[in-house]
mmCIF file of C-alpha atoms in Angstrom:
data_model
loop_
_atom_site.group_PDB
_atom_site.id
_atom_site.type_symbol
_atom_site.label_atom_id
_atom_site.label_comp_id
_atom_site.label_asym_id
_atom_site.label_seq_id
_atom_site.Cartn_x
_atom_site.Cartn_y
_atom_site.Cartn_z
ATOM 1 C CA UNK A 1296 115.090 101.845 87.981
ATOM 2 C CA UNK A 1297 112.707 102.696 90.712
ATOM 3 C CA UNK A 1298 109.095 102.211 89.739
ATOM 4 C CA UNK A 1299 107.556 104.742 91.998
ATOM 5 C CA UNK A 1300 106.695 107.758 89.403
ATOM 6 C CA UNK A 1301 108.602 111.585 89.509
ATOM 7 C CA UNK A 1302 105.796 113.038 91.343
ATOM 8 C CA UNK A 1303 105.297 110.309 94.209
ATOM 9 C CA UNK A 1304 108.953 110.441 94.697
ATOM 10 C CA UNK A 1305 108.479 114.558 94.896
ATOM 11 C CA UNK A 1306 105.646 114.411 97.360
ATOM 12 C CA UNK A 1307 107.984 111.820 99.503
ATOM 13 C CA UNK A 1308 110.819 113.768 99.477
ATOM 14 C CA UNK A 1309 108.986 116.990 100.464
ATOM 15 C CA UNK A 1310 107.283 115.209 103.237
ATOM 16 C CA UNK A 1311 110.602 113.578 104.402
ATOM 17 C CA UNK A 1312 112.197 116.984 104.086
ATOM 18 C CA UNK A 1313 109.697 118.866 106.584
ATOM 19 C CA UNK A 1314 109.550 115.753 108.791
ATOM 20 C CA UNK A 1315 113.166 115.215 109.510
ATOM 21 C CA UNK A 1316 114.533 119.095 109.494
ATOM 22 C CA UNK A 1317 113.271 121.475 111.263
ATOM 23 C CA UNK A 1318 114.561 124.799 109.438
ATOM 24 C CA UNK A 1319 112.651 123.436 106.577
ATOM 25 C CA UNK A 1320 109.347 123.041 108.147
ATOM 26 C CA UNK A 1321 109.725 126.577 109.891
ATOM 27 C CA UNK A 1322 110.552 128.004 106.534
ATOM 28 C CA UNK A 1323 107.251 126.336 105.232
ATOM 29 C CA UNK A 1324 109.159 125.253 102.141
ATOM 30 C CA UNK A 1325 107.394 123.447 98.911
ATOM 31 C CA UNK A 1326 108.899 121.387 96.344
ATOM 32 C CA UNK A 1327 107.125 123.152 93.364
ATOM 33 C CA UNK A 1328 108.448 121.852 89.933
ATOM 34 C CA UNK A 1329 110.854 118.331 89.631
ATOM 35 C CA UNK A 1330 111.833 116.968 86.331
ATOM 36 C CA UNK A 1331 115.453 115.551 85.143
ATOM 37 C CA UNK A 1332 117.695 117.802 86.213
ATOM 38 C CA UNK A 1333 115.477 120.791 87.240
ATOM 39 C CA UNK A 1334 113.593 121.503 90.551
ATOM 40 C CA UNK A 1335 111.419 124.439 91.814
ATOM 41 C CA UNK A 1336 111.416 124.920 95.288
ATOM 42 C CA UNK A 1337 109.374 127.625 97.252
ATOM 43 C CA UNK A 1338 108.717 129.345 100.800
ATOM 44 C CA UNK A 1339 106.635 131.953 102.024
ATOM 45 C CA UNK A 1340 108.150 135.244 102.617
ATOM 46 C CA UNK A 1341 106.390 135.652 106.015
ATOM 47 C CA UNK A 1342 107.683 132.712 107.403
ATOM 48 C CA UNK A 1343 111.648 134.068 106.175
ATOM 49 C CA UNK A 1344 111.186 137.639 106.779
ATOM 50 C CA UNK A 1345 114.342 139.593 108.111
ATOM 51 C CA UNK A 1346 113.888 143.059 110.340
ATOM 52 C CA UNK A 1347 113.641 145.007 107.004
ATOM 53 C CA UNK A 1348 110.937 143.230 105.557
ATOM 54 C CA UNK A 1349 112.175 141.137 103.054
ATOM 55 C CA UNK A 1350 113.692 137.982 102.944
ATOM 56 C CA UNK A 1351 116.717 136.592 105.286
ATOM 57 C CA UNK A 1352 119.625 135.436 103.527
ATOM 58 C CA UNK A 1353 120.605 132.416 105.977
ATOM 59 C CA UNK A 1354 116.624 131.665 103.952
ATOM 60 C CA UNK A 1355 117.533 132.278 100.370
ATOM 61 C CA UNK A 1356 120.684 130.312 101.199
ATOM 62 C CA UNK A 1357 119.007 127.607 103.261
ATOM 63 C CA UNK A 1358 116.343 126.738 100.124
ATOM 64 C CA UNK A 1359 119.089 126.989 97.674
ATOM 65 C CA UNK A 1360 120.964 124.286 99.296
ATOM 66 C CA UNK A 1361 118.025 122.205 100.123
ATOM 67 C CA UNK A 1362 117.007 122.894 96.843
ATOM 68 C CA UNK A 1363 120.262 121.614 95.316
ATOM 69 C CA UNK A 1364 120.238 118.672 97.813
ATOM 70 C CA UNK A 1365 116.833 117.540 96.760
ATOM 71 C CA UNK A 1366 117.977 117.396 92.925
ATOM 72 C CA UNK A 1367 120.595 115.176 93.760
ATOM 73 C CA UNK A 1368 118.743 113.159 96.192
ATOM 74 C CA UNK A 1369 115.566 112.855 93.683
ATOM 75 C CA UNK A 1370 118.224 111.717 90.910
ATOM 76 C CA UNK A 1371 119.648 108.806 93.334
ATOM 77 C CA UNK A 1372 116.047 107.639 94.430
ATOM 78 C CA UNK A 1373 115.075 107.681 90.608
ATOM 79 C CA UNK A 1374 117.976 104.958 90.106
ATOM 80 C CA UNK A 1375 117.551 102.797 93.160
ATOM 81 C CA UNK A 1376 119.911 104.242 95.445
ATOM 82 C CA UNK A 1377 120.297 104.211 98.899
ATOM 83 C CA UNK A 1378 122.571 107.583 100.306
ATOM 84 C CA UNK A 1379 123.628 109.863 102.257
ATOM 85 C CA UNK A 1380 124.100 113.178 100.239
ATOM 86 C CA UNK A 1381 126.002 115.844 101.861
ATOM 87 C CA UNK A 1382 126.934 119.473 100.805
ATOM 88 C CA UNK A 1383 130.646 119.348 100.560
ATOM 89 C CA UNK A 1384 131.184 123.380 99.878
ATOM 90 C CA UNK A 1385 129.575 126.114 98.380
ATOM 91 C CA UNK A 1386 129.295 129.821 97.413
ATOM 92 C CA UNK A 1387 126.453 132.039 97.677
ATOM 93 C CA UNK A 1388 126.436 135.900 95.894
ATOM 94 C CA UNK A 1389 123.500 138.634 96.905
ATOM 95 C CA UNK A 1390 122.380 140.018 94.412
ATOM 96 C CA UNK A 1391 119.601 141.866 94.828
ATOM 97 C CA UNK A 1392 116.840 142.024 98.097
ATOM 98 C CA UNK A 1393 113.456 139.680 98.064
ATOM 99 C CA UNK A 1394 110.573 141.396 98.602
ATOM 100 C CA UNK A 1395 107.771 138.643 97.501
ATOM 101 C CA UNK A 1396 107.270 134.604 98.306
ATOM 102 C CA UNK A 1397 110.825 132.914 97.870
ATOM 103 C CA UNK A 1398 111.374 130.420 94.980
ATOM 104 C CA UNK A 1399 114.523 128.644 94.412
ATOM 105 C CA UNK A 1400 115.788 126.894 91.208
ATOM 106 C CA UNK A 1401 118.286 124.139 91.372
ATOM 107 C CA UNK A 1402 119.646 121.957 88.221
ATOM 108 C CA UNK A 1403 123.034 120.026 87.179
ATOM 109 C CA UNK A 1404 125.811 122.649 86.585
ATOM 110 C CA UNK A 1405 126.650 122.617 82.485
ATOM 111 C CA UNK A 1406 129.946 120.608 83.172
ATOM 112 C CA UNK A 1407 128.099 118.058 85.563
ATOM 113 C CA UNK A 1408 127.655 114.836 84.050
ATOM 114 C CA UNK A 1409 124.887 113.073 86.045
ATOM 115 C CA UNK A 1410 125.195 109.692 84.524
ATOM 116 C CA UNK A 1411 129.226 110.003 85.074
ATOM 117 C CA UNK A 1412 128.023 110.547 88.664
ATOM 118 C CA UNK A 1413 125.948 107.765 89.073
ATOM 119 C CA UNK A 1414 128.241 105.618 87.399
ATOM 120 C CA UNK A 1415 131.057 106.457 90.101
ATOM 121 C CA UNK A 1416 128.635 105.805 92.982
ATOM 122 C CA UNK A 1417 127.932 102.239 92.009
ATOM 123 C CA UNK A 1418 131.691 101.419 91.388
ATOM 124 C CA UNK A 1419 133.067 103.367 93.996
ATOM 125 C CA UNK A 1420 130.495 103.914 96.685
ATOM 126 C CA UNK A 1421 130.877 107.599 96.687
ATOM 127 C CA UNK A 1422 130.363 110.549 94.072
ATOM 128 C CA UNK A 1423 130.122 114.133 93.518
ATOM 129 C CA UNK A 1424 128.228 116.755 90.944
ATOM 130 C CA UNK A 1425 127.994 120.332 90.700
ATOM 131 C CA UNK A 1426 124.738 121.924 90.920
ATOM 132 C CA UNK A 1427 123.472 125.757 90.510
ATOM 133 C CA UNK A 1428 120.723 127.455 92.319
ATOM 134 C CA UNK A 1429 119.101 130.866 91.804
ATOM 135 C CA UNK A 1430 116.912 132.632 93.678
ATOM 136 C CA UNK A 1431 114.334 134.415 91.321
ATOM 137 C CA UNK A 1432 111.993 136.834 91.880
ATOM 138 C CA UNK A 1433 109.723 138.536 89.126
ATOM 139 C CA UNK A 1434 112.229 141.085 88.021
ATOM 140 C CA UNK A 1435 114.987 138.038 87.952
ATOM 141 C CA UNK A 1436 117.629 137.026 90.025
ATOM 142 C CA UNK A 1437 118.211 137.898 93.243
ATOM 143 C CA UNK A 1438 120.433 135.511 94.849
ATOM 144 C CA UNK A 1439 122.990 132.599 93.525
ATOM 145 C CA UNK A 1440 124.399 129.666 94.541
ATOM 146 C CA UNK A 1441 127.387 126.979 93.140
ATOM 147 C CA UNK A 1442 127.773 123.891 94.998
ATOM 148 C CA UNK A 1443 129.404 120.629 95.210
ATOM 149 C CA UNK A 1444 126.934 117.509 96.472
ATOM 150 C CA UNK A 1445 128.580 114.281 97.719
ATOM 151 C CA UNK A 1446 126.632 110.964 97.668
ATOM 152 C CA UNK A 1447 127.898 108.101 99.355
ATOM 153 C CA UNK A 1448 126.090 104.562 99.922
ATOM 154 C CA UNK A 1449 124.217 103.972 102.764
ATOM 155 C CA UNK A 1450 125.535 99.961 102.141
ATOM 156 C CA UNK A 1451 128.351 100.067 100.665
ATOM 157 C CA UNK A 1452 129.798 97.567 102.310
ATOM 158 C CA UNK A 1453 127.394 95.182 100.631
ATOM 159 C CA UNK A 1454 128.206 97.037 97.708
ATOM 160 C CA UNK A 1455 131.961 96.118 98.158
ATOM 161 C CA UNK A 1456 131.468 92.666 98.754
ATOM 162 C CA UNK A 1457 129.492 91.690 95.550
#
C-alpha cells in the first residue's frame, strides 16, 4: 500500500493531468471530490463553451473520460502500481444541454469488482473494469458515459520474471 494519503495522491494526479495533456489544462479542469470508488471532477463553462452558449460535448465527453481515467488511475497508485491505463471503448448519451460550470462524476460500474481487477493486474500484467460517468448539473443529469479502462504494467517484464 502506498503511504502517500488520498488527497496528496489527488493533488498529484490533477497536477500531472494539466501538465502532461493539453485539452485538460485548456478545459481548466479540477479534481473536486476522490474517495474509494467515487471522484468529482469539474471545469469552467467558459473555458468549454460551444457557439450556443453552453457546454461542448467533445467537453462533457472529454471530463467524463478523464474523469473515469483518473478513478482507475487513483485506485492503481493507492496499491503501488506502476501503469499505463488506457480507454479501451466507450459510449456517451446527451441528455440534456449544460448551461452552468461542468462537473463530472465517475465511480466503479455495480458489476465491477475492483479488487478482482487488481488482482488480475498483478498476476497477469494487464486488467480491465467498467466505470460510469455522469455529467450533472443542478436539475440532474445531463450527459452519460459507460466505459471500459485497461491497465497494464509499466514493468511487467520484471513482473514476469519474479
Amino acid at each position: 500500500m502506498n503511504t502517500t494519503t488520498a488527497s496528496d495522491r489527488a493533488r498529484s494526479l490533477e497536477r500531472f493531468l494539466l501538465d502532461s495533456i493539453p485539452p485538460a489544462r485548456a478545459m481548466q479542469l479540477q479534481l473536486l471530490e476522490h474517495d474509494a470508488g467515487h471522484l468529482l471532477m469539474g471545469a469552467p463553462l467558459a473555458a468549454n463553451v460551444n457557439d450556443k452558449g453552453c457546454a461542448f460535448g467533445g467537453s462533457l465527453t472529454s471530463l467524463m473520460t478523464l474523469a473515469g481515467w483518473s478513478l482507475v488511475e487513483l485506485l492503481l497508485r493507492e496499491h503501488g502500481h506502476d501503469c499505463d491505463v488506457f480507454v479501451a471503448d466507450s459510449q456517451v448519451r446527451y441528455l440534456k444541454p449544460v448551461w452552468e460550470d461542468l462537473r463530472a462524476e465517475a465511480q466503479f460500474a455495480a458489476e465491477a469488482d475492483p479488487d478482482a481487477f487488481l488482482d488480475t493486474l498483478a498476476s497477469r500484467g494487464k486488467s480491465r473494469i467498467q466505470v460510469v460517468c455522469r455529467t450533472l448539473t443542478s436539475e440532474g443529469e445531463a450527459a452519460t458515459l459507460e466505459a471500459r479502462f485497461v491497465a497494464r504494467l509499466r514493468n511487467h517484464e520484471a513482473h514476469a520474471a519474479q
